[in-house]
Coordinates of N, CA, C and O in Angstrom, one line a residue:
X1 N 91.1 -23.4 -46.2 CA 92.1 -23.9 -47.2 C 92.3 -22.9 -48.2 O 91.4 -22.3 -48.8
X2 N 93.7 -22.7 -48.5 CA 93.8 -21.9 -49.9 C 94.1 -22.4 -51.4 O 95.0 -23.0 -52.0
X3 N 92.9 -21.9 -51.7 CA 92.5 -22.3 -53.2 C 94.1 -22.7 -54.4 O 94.3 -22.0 -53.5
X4 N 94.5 -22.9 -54.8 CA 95.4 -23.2 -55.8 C 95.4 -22.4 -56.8 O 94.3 -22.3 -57.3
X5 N 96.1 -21.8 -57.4 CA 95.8 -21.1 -58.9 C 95.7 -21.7 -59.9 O 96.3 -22.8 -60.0
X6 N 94.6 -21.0 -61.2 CA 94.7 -21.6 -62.4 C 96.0 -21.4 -63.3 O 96.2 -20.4 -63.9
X7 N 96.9 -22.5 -63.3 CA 98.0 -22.2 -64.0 C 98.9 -21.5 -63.5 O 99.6 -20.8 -64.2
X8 N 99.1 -21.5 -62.4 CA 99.8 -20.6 -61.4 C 101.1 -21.6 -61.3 O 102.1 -21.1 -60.7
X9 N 101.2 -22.8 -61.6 CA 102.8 -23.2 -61.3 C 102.7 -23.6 -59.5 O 103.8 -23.7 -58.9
X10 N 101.6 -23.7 -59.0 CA 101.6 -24.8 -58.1 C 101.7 -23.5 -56.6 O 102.0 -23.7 -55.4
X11 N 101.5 -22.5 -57.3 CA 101.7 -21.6 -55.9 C 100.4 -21.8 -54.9 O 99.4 -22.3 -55.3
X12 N 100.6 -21.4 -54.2 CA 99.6 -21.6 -53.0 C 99.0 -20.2 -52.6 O 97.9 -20.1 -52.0
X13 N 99.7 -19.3 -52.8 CA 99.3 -18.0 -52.3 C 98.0 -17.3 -53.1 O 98.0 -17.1 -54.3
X14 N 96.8 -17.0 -51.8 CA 96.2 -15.8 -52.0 C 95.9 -15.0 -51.5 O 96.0 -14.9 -50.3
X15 N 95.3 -14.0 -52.3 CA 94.8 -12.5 -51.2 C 93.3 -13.0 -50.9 O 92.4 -13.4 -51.8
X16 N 93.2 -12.9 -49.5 CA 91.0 -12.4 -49.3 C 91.6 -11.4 -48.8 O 92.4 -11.0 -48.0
X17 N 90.4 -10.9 -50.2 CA 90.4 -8.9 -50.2 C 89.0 -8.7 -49.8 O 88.1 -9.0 -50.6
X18 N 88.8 -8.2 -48.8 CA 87.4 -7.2 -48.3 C 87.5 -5.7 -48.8 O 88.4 -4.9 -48.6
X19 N 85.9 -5.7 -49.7 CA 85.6 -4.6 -50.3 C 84.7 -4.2 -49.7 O 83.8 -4.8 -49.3
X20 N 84.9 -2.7 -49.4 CA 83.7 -1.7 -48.9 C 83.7 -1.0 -49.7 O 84.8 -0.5 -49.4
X21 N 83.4 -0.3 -50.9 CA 82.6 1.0 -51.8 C 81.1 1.5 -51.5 O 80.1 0.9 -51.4
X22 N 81.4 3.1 -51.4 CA 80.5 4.0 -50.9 C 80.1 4.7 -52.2 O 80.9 5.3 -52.9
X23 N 78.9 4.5 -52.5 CA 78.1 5.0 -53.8 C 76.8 4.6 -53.8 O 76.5 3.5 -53.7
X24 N 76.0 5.8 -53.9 CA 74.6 5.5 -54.2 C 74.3 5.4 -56.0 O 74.8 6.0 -57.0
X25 N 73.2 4.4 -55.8 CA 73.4 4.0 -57.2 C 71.4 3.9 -57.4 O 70.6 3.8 -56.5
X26 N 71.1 4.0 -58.7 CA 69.5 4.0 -59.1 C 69.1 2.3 -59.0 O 69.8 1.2 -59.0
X27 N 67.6 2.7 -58.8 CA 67.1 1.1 -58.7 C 67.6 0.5 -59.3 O 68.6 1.1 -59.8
X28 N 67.4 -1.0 -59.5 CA 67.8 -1.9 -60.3 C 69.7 -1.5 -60.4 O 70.0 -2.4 -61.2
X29 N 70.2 -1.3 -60.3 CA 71.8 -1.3 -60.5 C 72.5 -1.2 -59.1 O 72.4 -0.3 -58.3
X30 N 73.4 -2.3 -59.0 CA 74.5 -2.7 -58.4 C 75.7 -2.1 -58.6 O 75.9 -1.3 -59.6
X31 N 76.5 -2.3 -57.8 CA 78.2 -2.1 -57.7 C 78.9 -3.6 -58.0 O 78.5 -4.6 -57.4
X32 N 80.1 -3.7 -59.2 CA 81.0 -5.2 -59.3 C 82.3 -4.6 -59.0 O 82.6 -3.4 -58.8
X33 N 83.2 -5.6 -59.0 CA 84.7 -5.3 -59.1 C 85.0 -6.2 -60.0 O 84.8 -7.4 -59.9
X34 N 85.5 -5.6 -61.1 CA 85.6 -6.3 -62.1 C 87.1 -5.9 -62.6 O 87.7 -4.8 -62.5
X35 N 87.7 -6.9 -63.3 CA 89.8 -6.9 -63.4 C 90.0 -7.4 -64.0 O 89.3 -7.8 -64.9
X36 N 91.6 -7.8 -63.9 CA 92.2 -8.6 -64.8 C 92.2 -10.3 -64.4 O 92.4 -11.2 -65.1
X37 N 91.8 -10.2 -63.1 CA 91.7 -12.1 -62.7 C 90.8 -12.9 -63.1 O 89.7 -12.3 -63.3
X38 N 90.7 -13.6 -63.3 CA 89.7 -15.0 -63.4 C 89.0 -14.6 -62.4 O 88.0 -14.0 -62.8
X39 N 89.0 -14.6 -61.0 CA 88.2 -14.1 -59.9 C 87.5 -12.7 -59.7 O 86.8 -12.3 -58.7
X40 N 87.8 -11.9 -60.9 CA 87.2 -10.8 -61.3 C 86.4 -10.7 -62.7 O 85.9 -9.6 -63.1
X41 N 86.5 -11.7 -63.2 CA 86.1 -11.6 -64.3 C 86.6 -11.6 -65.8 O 86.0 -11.9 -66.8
X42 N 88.3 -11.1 -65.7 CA 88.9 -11.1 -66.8 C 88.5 -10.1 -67.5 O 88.6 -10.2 -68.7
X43 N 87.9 -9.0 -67.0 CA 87.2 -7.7 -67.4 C 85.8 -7.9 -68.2 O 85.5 -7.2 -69.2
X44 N 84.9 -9.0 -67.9 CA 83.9 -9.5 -68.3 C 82.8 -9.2 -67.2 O 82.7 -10.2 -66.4
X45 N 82.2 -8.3 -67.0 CA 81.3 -8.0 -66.4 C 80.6 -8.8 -65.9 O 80.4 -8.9 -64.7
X46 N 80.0 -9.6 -67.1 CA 79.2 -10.3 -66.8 C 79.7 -11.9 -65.6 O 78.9 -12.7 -65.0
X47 N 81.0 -11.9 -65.7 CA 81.7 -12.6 -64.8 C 82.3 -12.1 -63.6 O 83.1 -12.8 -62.9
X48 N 81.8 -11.0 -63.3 CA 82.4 -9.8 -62.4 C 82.1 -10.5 -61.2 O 81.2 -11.3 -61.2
X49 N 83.2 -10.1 -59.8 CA 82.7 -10.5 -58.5 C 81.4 -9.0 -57.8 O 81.5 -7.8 -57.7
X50 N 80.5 -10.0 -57.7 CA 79.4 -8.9 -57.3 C 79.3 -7.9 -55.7 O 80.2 -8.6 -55.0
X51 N 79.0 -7.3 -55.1 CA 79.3 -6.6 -53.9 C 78.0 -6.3 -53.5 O 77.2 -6.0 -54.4
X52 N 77.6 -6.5 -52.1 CA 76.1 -6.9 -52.0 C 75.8 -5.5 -51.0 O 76.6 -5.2 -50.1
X53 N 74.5 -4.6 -51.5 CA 74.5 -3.3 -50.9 C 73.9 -3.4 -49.4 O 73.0 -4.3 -49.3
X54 N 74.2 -2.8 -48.5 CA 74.7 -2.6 -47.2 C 74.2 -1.1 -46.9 O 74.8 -0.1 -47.4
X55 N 72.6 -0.9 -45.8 CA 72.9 0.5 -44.9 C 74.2 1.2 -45.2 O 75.4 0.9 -45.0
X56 N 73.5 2.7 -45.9 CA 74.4 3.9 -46.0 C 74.9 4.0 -47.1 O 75.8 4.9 -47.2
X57 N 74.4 3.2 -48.5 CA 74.9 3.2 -50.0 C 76.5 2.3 -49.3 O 77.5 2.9 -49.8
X58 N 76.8 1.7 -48.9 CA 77.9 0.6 -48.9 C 77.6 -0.5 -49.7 O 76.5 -1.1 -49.6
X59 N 78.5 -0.8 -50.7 CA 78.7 -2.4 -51.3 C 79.7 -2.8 -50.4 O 80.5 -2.0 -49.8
X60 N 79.7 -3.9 -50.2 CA 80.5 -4.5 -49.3 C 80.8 -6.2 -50.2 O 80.0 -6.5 -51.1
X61 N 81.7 -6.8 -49.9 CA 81.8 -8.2 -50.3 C 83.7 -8.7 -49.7 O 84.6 -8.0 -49.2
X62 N 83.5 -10.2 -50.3 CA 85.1 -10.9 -50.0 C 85.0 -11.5 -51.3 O 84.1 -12.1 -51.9
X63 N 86.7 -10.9 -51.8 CA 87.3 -11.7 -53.3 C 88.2 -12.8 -52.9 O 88.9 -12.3 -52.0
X64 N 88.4 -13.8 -53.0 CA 89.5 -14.7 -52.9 C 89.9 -14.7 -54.1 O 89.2 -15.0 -55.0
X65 N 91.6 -14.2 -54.2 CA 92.5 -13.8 -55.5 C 93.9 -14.5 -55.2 O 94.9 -14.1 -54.7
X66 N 93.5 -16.2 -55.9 CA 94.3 -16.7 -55.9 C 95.9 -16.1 -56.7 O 95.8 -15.4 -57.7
X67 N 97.3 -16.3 -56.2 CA 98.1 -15.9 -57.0 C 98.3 -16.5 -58.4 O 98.6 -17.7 -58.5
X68 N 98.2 -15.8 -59.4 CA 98.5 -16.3 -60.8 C 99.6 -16.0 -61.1 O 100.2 -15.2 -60.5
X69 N 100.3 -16.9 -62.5 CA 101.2 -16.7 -63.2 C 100.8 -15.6 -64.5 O 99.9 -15.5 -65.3
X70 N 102.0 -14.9 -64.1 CA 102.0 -13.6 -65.0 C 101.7 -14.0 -66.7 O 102.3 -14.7 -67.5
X71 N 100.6 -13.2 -66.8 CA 100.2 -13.5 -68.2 C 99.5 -11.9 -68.6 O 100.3 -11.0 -68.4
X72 N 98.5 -11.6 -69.1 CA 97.4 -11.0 -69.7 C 97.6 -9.5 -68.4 O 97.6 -8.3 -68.6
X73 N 97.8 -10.3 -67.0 CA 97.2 -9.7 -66.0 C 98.7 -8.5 -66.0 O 98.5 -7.3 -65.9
X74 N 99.5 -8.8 -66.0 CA 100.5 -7.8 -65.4 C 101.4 -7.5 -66.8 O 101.2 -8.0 -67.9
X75 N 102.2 -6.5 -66.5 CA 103.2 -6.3 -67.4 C 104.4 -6.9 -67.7 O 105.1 -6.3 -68.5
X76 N 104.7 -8.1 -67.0 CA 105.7 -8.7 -66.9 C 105.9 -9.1 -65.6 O 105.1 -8.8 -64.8
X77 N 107.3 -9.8 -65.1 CA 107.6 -9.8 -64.1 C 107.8 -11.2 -64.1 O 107.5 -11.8 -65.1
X78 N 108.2 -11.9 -63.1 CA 108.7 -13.5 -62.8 C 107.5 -13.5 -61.4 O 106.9 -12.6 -60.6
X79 N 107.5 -14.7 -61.6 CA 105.8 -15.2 -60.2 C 105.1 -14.9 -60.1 O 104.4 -15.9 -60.3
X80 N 104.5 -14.1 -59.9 CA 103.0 -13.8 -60.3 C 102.7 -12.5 -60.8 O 103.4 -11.5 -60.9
X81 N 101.3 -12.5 -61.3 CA 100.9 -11.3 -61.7 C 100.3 -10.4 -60.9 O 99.5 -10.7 -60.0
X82 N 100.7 -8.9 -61.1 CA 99.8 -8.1 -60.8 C 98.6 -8.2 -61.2 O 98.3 -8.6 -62.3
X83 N 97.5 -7.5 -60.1 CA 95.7 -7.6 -60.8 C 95.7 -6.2 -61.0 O 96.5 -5.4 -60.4
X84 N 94.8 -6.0 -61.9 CA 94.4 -4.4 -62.1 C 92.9 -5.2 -62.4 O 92.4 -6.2 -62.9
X85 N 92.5 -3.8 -61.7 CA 90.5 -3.9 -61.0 C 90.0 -2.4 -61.9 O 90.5 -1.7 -62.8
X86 N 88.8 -2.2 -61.2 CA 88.0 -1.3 -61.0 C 86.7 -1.6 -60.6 O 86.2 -2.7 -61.0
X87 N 85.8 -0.8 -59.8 CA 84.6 -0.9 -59.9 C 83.3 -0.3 -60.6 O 83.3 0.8 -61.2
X88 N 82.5 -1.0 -60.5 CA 81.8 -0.5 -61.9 C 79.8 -0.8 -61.5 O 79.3 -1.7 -60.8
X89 N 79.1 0.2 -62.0 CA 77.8 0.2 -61.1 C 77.5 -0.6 -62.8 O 78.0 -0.1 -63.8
X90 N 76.8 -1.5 -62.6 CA 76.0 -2.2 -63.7 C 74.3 -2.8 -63.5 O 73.9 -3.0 -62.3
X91 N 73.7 -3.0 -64.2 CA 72.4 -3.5 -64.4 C 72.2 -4.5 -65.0 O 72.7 -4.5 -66.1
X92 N 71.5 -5.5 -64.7 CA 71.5 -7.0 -65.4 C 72.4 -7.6 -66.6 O 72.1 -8.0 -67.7
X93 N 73.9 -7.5 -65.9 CA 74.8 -7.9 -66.4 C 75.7 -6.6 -67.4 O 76.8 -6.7 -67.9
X94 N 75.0 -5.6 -67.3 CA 75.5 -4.7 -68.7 C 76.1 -3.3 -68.1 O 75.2 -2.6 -67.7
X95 N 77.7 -2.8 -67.9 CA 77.8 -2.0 -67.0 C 76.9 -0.3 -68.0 O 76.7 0.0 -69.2
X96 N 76.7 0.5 -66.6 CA 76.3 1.7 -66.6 C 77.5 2.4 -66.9 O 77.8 3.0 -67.9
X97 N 78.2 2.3 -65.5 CA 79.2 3.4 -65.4 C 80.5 2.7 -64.8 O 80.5 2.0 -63.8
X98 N 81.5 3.1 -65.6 CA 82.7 2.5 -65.3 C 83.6 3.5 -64.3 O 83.5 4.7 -64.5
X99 N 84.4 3.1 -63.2 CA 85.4 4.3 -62.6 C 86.0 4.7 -63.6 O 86.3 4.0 -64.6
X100 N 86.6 6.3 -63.4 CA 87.1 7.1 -64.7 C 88.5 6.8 -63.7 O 88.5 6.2 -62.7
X101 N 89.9 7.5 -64.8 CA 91.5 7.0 -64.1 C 91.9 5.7 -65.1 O 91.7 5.0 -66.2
X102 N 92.8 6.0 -63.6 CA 93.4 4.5 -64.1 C 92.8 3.6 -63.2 O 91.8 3.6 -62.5
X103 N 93.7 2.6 -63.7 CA 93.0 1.3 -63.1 C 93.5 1.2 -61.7 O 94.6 1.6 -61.6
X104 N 93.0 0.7 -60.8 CA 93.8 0.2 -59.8 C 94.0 -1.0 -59.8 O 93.6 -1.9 -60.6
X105 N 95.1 -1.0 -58.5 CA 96.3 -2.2 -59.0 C 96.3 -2.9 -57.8 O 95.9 -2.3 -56.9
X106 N 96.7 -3.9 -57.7 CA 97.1 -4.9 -56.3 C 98.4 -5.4 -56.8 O 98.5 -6.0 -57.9
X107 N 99.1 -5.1 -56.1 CA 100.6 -5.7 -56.7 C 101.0 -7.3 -56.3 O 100.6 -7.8 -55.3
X108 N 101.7 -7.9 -57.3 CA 101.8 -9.5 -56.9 C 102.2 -9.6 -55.3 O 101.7 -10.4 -54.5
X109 N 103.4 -8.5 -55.0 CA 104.2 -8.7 -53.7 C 102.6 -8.9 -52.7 O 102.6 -9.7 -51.7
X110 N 101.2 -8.2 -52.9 CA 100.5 -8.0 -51.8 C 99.5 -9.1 -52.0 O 98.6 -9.2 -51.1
X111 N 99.5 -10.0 -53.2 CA 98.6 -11.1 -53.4 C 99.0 -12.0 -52.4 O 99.5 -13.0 -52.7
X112 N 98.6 -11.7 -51.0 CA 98.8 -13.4 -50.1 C 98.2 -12.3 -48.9 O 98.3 -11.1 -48.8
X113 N 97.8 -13.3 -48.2 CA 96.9 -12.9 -46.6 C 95.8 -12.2 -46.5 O 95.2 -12.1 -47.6
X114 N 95.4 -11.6 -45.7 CA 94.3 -10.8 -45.8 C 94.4 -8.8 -45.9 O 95.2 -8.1 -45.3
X115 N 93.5 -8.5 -46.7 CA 93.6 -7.5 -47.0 C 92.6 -7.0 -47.2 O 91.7 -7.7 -47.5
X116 N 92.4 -5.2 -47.0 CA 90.8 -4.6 -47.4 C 91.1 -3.3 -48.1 O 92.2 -2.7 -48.0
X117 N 90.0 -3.0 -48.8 CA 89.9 -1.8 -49.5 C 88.3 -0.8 -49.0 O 87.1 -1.1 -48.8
X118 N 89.0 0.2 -48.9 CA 87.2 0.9 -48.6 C 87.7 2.6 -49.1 O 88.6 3.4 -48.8
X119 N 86.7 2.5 -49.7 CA 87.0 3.8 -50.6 C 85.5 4.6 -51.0 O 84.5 4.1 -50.5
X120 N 85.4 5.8 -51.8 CA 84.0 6.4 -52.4 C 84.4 5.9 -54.0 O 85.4 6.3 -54.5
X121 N 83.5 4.9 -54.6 CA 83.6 4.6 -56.2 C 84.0 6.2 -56.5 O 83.5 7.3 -56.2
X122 N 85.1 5.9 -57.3 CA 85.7 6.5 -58.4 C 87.3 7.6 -57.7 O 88.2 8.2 -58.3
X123 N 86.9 7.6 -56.0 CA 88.2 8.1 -55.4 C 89.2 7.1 -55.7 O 89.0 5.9 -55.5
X124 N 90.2 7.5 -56.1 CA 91.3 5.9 -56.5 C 92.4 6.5 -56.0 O 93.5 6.6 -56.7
X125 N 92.3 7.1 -54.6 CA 93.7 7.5 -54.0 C 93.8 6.3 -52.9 O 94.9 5.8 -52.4
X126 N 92.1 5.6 -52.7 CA 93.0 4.2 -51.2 C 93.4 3.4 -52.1 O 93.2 3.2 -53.3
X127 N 93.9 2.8 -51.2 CA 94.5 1.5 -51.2 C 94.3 0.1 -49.9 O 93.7 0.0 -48.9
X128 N 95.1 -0.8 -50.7 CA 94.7 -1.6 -49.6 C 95.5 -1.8 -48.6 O 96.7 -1.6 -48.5
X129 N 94.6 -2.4 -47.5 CA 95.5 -2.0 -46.4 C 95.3 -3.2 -45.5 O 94.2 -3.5 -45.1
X130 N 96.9 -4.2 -44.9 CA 97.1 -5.5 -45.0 C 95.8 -5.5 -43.4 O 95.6 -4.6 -42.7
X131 N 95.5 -6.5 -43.3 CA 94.9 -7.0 -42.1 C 95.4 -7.6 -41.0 O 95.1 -8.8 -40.9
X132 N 96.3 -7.0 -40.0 CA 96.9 -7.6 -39.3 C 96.2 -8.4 -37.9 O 96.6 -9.5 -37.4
X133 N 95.3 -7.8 -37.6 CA 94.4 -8.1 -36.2 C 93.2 -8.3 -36.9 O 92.9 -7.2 -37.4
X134 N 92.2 -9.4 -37.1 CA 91.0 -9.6 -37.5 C 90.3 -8.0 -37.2 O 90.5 -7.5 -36.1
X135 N 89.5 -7.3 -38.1 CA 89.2 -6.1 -37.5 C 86.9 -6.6 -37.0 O 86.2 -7.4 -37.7
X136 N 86.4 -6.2 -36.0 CA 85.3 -6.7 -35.8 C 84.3 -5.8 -36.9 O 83.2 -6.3 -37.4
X137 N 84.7 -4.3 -37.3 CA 83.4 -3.7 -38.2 C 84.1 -2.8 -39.0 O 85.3 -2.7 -38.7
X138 N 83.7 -2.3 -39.9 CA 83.8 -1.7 -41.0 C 84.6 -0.5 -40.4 O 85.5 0.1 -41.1
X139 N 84.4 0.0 -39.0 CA 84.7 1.1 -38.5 C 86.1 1.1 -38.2 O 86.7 2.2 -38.3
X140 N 86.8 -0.2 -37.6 CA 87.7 -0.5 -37.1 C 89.3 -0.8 -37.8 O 90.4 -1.0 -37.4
X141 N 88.6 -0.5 -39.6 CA 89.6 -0.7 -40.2 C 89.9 1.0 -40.7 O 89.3 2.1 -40.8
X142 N 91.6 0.4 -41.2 CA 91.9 1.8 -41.4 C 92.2 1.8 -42.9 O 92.2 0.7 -43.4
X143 N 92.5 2.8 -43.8 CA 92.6 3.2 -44.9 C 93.6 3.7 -45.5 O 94.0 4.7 -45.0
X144 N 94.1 3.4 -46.5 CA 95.6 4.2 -47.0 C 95.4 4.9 -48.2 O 94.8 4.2 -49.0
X145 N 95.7 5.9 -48.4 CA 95.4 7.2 -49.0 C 97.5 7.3 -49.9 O 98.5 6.7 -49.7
X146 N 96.9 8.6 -50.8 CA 98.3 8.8 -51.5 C 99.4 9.2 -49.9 O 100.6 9.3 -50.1
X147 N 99.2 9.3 -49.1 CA 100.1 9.7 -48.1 C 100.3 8.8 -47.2 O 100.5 9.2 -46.0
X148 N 100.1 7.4 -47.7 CA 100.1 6.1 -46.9 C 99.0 5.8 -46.0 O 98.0 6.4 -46.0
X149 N 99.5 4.4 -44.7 CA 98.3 4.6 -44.1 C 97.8 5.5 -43.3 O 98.5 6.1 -42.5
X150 N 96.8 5.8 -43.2 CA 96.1 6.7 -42.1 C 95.1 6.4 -41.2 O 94.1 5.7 -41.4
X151 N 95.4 7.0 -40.1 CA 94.0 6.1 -38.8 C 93.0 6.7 -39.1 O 92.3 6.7 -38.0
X152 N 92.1 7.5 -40.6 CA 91.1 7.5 -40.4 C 90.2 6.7 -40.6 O 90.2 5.9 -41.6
X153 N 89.1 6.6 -39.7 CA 88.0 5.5 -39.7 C 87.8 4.9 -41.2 O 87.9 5.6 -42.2
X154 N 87.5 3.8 -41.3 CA 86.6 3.8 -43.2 C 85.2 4.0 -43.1 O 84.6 3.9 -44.2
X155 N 84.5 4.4 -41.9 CA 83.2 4.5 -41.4 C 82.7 6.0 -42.5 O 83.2 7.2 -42.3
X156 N 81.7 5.6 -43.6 CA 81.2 6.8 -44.6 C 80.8 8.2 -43.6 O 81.2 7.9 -42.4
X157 N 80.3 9.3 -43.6 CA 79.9 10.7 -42.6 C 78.2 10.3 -42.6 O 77.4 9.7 -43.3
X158 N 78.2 11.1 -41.5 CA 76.9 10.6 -41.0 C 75.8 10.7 -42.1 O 76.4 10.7 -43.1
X159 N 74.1 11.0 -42.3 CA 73.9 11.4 -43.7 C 73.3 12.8 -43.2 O 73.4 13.1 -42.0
X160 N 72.6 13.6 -44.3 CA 72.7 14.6 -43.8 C 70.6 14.5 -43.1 O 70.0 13.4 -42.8
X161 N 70.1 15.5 -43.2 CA 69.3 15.8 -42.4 C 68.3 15.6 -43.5 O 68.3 16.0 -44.6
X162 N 67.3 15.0 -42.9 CA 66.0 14.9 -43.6 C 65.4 16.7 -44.6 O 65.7 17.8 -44.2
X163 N 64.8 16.3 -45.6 CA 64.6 17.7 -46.3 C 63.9 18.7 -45.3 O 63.0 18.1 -44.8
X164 N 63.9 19.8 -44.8 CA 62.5 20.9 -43.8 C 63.4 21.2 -42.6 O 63.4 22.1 -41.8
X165 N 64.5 19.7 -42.8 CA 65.0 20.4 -41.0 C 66.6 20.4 -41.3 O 67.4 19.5 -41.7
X166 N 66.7 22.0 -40.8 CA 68.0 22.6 -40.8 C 68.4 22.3 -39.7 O 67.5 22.1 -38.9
X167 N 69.8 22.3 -39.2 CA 71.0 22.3 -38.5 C 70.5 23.5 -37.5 O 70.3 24.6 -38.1
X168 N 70.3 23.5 -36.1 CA 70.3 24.6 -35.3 C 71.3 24.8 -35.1 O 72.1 23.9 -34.7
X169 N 72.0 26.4 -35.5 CA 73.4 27.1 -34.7 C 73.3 27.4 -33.6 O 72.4 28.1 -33.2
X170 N 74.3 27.0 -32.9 CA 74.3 27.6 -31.3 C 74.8 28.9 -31.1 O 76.0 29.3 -31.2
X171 N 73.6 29.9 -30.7 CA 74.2 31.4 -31.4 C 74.7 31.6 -29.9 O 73.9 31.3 -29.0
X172 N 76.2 32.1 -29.7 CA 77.3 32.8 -28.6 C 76.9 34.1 -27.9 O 76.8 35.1 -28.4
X173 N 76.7 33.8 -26.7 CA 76.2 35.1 -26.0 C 77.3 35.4 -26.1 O 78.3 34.7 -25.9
X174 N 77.1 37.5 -26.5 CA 78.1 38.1 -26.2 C 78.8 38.8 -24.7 O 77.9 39.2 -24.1
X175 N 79.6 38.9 -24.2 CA 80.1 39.3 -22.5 C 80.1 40.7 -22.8 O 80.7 41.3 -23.7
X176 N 79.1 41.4 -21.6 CA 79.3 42.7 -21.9 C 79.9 43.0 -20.7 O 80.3 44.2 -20.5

């Protein structure tokens, strides 16, 4: 069922946005997505939607971002508001480190159906990218970048090699 907005004027539309962020972060401290929505917190940390860490330094989580009536959240506009987010590594409620930039944005037009984001905290060139076919793993979805979308994987690079053991080169026999 879709949730209703607070004060939304009776709209029915929302976004479920699936978050993937890639960042390794120190004990005790988490990754939030924290914004302009009620479902983000209203830029209150401590109300922040939280992202639960996942093999490979992944936060992962689902926002349900009901459509609101333009207020606080956007710059204007008739029907709803745009959200402006960011994510932010914090510790028992109190953030550490905020993404540097601007904010990013979900525009009202994209607040309805399903949608994902997967990005490295503080790259703020993806975007989201609508969900047309249920996708089955993190690998399967794709990513949109300042040059739109792109079929590269959202799957993070492999990690690198335990400390003592280097990469063998395959040295080329020469033809004499």
């Amino acid at each position: 069922a879709v949730a209703a907005s607070e004060g939304g004027g009776g709209s029915n539309r929302e976004l479920r946005l699936r978050v993937c962020v890639e960042k390794h972060v120190h004990f005790g401290e988490s990754v939030c997505m924290v914004g302009s929505h009620p479902a983000l917190g209203e830029w209150d940390i401590g109300r922040s939607a939280p992202l639960e860490w996942t093999m490979g330094d992944l936060w992962q989580g689902e926002v349900r971002l009901p459509a609101i009536a333009p207020k606080a959240c956007s710059e204007g506009g008739a029907g709803t508001a745009d959200v402006y987010f960011k994510f932010v590594i914090q510790r028992d409620g109190h953030p550490r480190r905020w993404e540097e930039g601007q904010n990013r944005v979900i525009l009202a037009k994209e607040c309805d159906g399903d949608a994902r984001i997967s990005c490295k905290f503080g790259d703020m060139s993806a975007g989201l990218t609508a969900i047309e076919a249920e996708p089955t793993s993190v690998e399967e979805a794709t990513i949109e970048g300042e040059g739109g979308a792109s079929a590269a994987r959202a799957a993070p690079p492999p990690p690198p090699p335990p400390p003592g053991e280097k990469k063998k080169k395959k040295k080329k026999k020469k033809k004499k």
